[in-house]
Tab-separated table of C-alpha atoms and ligand atoms in Angstrom:
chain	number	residue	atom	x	y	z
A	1	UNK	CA	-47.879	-27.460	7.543
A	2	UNK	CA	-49.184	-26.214	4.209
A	3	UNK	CA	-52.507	-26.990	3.421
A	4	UNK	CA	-54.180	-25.355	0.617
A	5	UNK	CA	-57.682	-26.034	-0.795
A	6	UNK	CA	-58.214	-25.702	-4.062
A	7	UNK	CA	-61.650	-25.011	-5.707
A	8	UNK	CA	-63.382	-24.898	-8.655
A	9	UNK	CA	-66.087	-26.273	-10.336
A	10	UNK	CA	-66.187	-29.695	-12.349
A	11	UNK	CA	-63.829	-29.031	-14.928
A	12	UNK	CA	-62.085	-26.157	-14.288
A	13	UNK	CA	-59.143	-27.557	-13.914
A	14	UNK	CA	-58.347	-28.652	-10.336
A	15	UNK	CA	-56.771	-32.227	-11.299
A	16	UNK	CA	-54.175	-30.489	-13.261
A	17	UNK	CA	-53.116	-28.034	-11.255
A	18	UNK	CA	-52.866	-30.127	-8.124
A	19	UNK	CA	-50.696	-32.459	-10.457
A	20	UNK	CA	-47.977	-29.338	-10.509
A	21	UNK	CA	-48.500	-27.839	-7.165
A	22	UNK	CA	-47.759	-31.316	-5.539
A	23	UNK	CA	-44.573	-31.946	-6.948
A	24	UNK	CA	-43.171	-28.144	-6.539
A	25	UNK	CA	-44.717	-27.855	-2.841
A	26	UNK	CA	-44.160	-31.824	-2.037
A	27	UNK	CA	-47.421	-31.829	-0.688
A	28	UNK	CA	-49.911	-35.095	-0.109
A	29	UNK	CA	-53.226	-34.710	-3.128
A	30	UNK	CA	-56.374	-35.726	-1.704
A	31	UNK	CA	-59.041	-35.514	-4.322
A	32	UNK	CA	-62.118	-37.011	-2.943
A	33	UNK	CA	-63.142	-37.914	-6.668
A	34	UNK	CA	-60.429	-39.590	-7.591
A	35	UNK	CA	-60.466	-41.832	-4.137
A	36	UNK	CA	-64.241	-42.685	-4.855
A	37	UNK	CA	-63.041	-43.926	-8.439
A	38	UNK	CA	-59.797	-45.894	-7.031
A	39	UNK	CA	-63.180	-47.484	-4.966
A	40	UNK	CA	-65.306	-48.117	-8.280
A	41	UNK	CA	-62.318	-49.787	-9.734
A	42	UNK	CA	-61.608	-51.970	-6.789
A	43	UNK	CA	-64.804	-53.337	-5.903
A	44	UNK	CA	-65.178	-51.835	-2.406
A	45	UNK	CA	-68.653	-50.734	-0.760
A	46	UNK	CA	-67.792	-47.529	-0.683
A	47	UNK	CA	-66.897	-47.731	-4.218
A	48	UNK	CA	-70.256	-49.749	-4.705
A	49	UNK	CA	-72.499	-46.447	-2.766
A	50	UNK	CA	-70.273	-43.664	-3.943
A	51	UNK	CA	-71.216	-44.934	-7.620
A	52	UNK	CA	-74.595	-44.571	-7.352
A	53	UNK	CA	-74.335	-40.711	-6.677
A	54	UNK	CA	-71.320	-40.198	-8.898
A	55	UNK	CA	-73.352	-41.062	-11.904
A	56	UNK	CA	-76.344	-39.305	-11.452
A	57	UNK	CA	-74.054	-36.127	-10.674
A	58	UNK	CA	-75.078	-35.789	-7.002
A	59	UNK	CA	-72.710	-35.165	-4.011
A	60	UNK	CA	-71.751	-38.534	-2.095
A	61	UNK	CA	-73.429	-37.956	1.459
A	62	UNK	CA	-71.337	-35.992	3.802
A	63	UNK	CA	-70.936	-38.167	6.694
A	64	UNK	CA	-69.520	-40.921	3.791
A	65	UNK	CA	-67.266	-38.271	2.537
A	66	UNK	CA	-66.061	-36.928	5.712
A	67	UNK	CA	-65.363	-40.603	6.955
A	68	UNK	CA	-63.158	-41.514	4.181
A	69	UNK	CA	-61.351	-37.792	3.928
A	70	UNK	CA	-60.622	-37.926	7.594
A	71	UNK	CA	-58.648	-41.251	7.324
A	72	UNK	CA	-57.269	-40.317	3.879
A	73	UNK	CA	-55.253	-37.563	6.455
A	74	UNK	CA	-54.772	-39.675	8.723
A	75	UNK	CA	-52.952	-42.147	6.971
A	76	UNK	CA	-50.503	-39.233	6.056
A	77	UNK	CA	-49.231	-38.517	9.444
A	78	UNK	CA	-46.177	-36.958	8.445
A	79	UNK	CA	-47.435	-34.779	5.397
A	80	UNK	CA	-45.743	-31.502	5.500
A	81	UNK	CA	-49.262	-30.504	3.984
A	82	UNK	CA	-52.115	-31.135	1.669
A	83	UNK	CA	-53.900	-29.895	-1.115
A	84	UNK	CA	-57.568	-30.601	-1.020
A	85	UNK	CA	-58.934	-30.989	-4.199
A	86	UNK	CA	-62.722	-31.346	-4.854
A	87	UNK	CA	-63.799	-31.502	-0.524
A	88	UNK	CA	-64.469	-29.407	0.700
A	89	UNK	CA	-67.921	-28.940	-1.491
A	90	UNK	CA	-70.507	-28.518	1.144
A	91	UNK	CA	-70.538	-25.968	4.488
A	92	UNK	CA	-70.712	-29.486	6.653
A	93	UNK	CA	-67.410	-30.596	4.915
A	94	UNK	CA	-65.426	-27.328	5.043
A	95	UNK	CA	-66.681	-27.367	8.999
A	96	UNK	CA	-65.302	-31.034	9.537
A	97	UNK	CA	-62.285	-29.976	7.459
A	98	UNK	CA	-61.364	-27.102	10.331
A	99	UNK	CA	-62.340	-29.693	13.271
A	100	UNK	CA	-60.163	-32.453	11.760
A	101	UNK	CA	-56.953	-30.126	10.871
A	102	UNK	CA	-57.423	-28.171	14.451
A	103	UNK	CA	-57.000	-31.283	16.418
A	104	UNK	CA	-53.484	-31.662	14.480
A	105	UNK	CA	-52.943	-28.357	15.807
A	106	UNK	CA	-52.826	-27.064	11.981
A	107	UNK	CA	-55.680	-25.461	9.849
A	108	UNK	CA	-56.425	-24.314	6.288
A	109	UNK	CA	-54.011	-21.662	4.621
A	110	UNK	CA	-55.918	-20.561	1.725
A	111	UNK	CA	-58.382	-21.287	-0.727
A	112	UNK	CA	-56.844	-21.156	-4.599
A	113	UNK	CA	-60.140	-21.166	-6.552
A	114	UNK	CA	-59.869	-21.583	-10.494
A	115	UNK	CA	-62.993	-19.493	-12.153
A	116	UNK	CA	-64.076	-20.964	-15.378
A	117	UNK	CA	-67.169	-19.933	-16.864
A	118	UNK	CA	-69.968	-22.570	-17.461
A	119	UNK	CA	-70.084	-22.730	-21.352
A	120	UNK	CA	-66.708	-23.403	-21.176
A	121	UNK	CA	-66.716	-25.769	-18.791
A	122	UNK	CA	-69.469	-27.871	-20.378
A	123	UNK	CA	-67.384	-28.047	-23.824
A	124	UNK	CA	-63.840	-29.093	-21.476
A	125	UNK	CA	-66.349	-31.986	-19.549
A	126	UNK	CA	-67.669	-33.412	-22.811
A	127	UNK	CA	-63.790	-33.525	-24.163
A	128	UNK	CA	-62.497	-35.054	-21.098
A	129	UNK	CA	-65.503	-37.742	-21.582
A	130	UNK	CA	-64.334	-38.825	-24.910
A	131	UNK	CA	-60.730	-39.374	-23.728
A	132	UNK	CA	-61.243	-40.599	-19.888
A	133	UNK	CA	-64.077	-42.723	-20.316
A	134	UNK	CA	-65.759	-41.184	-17.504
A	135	UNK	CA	-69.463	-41.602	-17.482
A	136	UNK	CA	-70.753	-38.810	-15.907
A	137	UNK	CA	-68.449	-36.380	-18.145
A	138	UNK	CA	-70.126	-38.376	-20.999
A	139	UNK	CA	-74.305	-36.705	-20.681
A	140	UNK	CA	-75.093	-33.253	-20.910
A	141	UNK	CA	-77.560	-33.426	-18.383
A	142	UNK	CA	-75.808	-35.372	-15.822
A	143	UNK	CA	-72.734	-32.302	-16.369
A	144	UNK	CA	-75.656	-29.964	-16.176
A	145	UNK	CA	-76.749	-31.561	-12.495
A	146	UNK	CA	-73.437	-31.136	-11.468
A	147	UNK	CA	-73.005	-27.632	-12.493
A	148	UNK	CA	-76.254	-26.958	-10.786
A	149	UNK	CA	-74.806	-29.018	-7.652
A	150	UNK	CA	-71.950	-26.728	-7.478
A	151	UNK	CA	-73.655	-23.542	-7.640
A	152	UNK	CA	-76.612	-24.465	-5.396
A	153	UNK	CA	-74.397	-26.372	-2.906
A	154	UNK	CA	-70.501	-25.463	-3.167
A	155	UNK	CA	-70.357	-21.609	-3.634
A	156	UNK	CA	-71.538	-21.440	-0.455
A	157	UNK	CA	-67.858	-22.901	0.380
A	158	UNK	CA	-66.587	-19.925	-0.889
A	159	UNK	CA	-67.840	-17.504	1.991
A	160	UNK	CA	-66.790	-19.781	4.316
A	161	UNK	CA	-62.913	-19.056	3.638
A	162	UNK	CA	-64.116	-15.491	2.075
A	163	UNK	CA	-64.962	-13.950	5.837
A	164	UNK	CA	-62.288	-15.693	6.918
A	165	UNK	CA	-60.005	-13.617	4.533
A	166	UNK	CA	-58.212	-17.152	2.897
A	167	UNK	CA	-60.126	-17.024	-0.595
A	168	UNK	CA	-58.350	-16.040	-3.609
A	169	UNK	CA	-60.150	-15.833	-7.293
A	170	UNK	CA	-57.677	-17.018	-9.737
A	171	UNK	CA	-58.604	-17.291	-13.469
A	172	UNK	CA	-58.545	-20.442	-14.927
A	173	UNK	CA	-59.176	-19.681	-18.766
A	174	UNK	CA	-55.821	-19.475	-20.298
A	175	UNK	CA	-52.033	-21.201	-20.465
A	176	UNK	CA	-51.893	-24.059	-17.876
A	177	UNK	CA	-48.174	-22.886	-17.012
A	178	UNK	CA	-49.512	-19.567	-16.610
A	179	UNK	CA	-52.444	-20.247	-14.630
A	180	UNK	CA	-49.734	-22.324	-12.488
A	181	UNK	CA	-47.539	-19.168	-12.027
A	182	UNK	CA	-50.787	-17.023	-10.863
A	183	UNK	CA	-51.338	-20.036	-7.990
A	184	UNK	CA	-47.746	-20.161	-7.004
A	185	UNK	CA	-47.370	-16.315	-6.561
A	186	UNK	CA	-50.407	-16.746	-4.152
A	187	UNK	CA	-48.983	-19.683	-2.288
A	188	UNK	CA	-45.415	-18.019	-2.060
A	189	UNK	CA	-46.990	-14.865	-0.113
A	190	UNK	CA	-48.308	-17.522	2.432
B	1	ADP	P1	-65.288	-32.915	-10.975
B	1	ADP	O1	-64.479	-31.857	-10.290
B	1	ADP	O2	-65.053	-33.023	-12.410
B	1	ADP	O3	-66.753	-32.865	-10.628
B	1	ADP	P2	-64.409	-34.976	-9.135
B	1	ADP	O4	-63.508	-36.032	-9.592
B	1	ADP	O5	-63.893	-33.993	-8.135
B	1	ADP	O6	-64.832	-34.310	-10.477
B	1	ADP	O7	-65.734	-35.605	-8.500
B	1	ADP	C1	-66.509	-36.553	-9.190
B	1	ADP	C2	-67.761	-36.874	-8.392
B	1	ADP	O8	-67.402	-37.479	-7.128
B	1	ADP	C3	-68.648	-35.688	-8.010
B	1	ADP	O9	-69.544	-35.334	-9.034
B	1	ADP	C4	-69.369	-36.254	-6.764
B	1	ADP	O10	-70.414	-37.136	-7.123
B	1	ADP	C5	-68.302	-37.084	-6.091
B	1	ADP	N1	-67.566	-36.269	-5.106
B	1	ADP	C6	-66.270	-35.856	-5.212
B	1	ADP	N2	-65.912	-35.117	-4.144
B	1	ADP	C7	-66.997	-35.057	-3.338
B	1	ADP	C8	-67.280	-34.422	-2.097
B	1	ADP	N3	-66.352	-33.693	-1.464
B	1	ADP	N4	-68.523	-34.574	-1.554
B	1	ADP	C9	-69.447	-35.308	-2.173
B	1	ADP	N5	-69.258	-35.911	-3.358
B	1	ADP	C10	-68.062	-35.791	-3.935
């Protein structure tokens, strides 16, 4: 199996790039945001809790987000990988993340993380607002939470792959197709 992680913070790009790597890898996308907004949409409770914290820009609880990742993979039983996108985003998850894949006998590859700067994220948030209708890209504040979230939080995500020698920095100002080509050359090394 293949299973990459890729990281970033809010806007820098993740949604995108998964989009590309998925259909050149033919891997399953798991982005933990996206399956808490299929949830808003459709009503559920989880959809009903995970709101709450979505639009204040706070993480979901982990044992909520672990639940719903772990049966996310297991609902993909014959996935010749996955790319994580958005989880893991606290030490708890990225641990639960190794238990879950080292019971398949399988583990993480790599971490592909897209480094955007923050003044550049905030402008690409407040776009994405205007065209996506999503609230919490919508309030400079609640981006500013989650910015704050992700460095107080999810950086610490980073070392967790970093001593484990499976991070890689990639820059994510610039061309999309060329960012692309700078995550495939690290993927093809694998
Ligand atoms: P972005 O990368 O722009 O922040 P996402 O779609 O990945 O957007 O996530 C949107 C929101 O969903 C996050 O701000 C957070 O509230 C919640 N969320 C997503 N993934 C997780 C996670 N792994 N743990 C906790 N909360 C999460």
């Amino acid at each position: 199996m293949l299973n990459l992680v890729l990281f970033g913070p809010p806007g820098a790009g993740k949604g995108t790039q998964s989009a590309k790597l998925i259909e050149k890898y033919q891997l399953v996308h798991l982005s933990t945001g996206d399956i808490f907004r299929a949830n808003i949409k459709g009503g559920t409770d989880l959809g009903v809790l995970a709101k709450s914290y979505i639009d204040a820009g706070k993480l979901v609880p982990d044992e909520v987000t672990i639940g719903m990742l772990a049966q996310e993979v297991n609902q993909s039983p014959n996935a010749k990988g996955f790319i994580f996108d958005g989880f893991p985003r606290t030490s708890a998850q990225a641990e639960a993340l190794d238990v879950l894949l080292a019971e398949k006998g399988t583990g993480i590859a790599m971490m592909l993380a897209l480094e955007v700067e923050e003044e550049e994220l905030k402008k690409r948030l407040l776009i994405r607002g205007k065209d996506s209708g999503r609230a919490d890209d919508q309030d400079p504040a609640i981006i500013q939470n989650r910015i704050n979230v992700y460095n107080a939080e999810t950086m610490p995500v980073k070392l967790f792959y970093e001593v484990q020698g499976k991070y890689y920095g990639i820059n994510g100002i610039g061309e999309i197709e060329s960012i692309f080509e700078a995550l495939c050359s690290h993927i093809d090394k694998a």
